Short mmCIF file of C-alpha atoms in Angstrom, two decimals:
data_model
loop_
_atom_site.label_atom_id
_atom_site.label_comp_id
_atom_site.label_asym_id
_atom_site.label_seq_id
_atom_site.Cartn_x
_atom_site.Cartn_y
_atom_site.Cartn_z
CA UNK A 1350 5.62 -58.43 -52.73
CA UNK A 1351 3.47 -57.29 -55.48
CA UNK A 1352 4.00 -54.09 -56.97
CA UNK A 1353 0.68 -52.53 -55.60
CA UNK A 1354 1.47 -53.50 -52.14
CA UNK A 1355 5.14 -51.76 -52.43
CA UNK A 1356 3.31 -48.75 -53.76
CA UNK A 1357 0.62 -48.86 -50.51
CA UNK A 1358 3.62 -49.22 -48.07
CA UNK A 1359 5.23 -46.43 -49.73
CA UNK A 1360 2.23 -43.93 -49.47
CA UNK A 1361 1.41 -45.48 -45.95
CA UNK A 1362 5.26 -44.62 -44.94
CA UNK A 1363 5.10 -41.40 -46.98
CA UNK A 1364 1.84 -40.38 -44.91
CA UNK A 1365 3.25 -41.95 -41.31
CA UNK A 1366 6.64 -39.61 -41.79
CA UNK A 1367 4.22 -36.42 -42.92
CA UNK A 1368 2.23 -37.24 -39.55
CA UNK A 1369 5.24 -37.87 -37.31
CA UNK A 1370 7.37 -35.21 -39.40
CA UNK A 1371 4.58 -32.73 -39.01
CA UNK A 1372 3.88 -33.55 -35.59
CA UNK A 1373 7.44 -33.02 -34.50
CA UNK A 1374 7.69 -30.17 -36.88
CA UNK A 1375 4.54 -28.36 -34.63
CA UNK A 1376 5.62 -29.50 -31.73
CA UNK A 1377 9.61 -27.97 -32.52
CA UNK A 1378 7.80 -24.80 -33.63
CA UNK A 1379 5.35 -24.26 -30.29
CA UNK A 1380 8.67 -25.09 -28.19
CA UNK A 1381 10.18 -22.49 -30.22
CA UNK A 1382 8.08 -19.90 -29.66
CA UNK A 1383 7.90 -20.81 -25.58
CA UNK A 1384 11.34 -20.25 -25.34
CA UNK A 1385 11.34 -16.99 -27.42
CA UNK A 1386 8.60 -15.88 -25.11
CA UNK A 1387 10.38 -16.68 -22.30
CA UNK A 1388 13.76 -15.00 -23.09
CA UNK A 1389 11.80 -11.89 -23.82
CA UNK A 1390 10.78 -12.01 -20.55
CA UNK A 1391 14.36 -12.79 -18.96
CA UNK A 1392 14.87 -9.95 -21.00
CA UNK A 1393 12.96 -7.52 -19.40
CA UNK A 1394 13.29 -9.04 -15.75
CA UNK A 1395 17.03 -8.38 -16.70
CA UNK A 1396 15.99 -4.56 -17.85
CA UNK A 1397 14.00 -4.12 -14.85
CA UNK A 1398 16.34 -5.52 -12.54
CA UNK A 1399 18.75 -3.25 -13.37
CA UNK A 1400 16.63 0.01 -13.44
CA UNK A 1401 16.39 -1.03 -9.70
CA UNK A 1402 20.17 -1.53 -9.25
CA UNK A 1403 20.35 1.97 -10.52
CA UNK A 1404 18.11 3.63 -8.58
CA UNK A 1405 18.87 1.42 -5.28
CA UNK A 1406 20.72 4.39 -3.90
CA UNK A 1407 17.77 6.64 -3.75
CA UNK A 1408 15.55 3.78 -3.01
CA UNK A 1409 17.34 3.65 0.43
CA UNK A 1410 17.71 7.26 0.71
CA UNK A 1411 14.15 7.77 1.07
CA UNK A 1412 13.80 4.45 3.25
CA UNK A 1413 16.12 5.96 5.74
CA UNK A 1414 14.28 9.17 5.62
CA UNK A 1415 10.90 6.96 6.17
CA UNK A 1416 12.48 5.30 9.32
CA UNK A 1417 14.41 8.49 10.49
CA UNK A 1418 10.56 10.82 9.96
CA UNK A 1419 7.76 8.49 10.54
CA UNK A 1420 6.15 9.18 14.30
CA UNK A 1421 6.90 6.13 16.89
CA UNK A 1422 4.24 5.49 19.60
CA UNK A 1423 4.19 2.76 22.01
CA UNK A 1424 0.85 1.61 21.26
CA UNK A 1425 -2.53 2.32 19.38
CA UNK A 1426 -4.16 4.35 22.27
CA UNK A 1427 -1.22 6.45 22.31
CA UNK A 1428 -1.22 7.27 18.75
CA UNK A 1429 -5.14 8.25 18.61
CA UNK A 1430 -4.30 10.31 22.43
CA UNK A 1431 -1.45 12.25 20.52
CA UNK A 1432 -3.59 12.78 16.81
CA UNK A 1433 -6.80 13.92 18.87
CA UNK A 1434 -4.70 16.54 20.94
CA UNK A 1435 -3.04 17.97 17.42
CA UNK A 1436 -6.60 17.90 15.84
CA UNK A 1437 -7.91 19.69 19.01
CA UNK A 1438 -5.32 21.80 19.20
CA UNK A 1439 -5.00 23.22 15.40
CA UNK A 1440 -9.14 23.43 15.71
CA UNK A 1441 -8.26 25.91 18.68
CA UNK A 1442 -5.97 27.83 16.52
CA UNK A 1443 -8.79 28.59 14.34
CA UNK A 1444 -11.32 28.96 16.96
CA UNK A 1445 -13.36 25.60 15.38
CA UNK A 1446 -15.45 23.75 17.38
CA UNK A 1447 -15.28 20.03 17.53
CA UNK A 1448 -18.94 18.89 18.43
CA UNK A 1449 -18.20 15.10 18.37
CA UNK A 1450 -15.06 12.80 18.44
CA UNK A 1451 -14.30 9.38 18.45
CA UNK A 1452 -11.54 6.96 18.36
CA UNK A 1453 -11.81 4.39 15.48
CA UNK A 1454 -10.43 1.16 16.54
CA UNK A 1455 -8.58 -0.52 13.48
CA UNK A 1456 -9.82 -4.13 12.87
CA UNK A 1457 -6.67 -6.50 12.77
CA UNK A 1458 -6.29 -9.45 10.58
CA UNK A 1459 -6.10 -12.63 12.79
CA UNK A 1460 -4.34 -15.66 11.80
CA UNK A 1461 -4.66 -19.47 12.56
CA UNK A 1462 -2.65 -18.92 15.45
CA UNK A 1463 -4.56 -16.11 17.36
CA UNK A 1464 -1.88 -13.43 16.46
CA UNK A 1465 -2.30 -10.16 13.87
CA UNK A 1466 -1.21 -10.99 10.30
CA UNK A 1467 1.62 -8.48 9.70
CA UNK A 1468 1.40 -8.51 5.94
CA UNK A 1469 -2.46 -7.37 6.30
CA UNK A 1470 -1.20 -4.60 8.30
CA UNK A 1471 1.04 -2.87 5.69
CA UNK A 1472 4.09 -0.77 6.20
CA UNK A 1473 2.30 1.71 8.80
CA UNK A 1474 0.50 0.96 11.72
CA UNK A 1475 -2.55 3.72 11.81
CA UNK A 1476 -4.79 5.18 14.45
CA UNK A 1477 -7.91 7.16 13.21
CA UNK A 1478 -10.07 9.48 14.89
CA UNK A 1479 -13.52 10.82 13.39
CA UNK A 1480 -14.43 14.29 14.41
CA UNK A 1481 -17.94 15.90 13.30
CA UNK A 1482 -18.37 19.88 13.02
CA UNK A 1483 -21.31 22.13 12.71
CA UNK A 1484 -21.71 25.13 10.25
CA UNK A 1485 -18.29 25.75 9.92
CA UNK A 1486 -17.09 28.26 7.44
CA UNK A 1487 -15.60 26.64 4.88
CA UNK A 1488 -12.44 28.72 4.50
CA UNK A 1489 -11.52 28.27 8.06
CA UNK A 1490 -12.27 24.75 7.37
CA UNK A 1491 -9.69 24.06 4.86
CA UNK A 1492 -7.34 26.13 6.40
CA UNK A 1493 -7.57 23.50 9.51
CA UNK A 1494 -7.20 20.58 6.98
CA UNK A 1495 -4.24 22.26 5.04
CA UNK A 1496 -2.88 22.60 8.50
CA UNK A 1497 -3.23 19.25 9.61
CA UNK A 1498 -2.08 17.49 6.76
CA UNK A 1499 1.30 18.29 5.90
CA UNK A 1500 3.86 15.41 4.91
CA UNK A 1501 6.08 15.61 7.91
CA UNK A 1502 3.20 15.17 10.40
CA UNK A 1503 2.19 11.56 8.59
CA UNK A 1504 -1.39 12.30 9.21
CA UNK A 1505 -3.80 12.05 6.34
CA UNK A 1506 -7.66 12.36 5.68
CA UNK A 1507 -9.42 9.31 4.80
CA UNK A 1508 -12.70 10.05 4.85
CA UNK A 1509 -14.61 13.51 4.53
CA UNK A 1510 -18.44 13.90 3.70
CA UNK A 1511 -19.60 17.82 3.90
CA UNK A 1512 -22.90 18.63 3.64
CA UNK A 1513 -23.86 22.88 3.27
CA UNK A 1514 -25.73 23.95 6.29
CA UNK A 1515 -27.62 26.52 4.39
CA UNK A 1516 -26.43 30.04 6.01
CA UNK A 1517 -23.75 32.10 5.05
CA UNK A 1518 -21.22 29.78 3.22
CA UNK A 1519 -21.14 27.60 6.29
CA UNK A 1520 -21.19 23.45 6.35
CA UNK A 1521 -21.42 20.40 8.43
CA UNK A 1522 -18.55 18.48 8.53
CA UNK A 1523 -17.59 14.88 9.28
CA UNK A 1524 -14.53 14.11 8.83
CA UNK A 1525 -11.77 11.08 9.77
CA UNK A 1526 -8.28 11.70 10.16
CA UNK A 1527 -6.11 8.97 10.19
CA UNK A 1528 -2.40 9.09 11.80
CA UNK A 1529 0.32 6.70 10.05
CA UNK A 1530 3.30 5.32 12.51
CA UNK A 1531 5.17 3.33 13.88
CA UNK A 1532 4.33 0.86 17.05
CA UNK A 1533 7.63 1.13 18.32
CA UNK A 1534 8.27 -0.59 21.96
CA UNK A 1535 8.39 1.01 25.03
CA UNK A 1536 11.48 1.18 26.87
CA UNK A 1537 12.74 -1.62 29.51
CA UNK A 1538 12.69 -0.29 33.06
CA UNK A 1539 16.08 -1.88 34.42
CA UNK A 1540 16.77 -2.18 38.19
CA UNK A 1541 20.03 -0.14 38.55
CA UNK A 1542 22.29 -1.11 41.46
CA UNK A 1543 23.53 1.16 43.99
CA UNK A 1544 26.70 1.12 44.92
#
């Protein structure tokens, strides 16, 4: 082999072990930094995780006073009877007059099988009912809101549009009120036997 030839393979192999060095040196580098990324994130998985652990106790605390508080009905329609008769009767408290009221009949997810999708439904089941006032005064107004939503009742507003009526401080009102619970079963009627 002729000395320029054994100087050509040496710069070839010189270049072919910078390519192949440099390629594995990259390719050792971007694995590096994937695994660096990914213990940082086992890392705060593992921080997070144990925040929870920590705080598990009043995590279920306030689960068990969700299942022991939230309202149980038996179905929708008796949900929106009960909420309309403690709108009603709050309004009569305060001598308001409802002028319209209707039920608002949640639409439920369907899946491929015909039944409701429970995770579309959420933790709560809700019933809603919209009821629509006429120059109200707006103190006695918010006094029937403040009344109506308070946390142990599990009722909430979740729509409100007031418009002034133009006399004496007074407004129309629409307003939807929307009643969180449970859709508990209703009890079994048994035969008993007689003895």
């Amino acid at each position: 082999m002729k000395k320029s030839e054994k100087v050509l393979l040496g710069v070839f192999a010189v270049l072919f072990l910078a390519l192949v060095g440099g390629g594995g040196g990259m390719m050792a580098f971007k694995n590096y930094l994937e695994v660096r990324d990914e213990v940082e994130s086992l890392r705060d998985r593992l921080a997070d995780m144990n925040l929870a652990i920590s705080q598990g106790a009043n995590w279920a605390e306030r689960h068990d006073w969700l299942d022991e508080s939230v309202p149980g009905f038996s179905s929708s329609q008796e949900a929106s009877a009960k909420l309309l008769e403690t709108i009603s009767r709050e309004a009569e408290k305060l001598s308001l007059t409802i002028g319209g009221k209707e039920f608002i009949e949640q639409a439920k997810v369907l899946g491929p099988d015909g039944l409701p999708l429970d995770e579309e439904q959420g933790y709560f089941d809700q019933a809603s009912v919209k009821a629509t006032l006429t120059g109200v005064s707006e103190q006695t107004f918010f006094a029937w809101l403040h009344a109506l939503q308070q946390p142990k009742s599990f009722i909430g507003i979740t729509r409100l549009q007031i418009n002034p009526s133009g006399t004496n401080k007074t407004i129309n009102v629409e307003v939807e009120f929307t009643q969180f619970y449970h859709e508990r079963p209703a009890p079994k009627v048994s035969k008993t036997s007689q003895s």
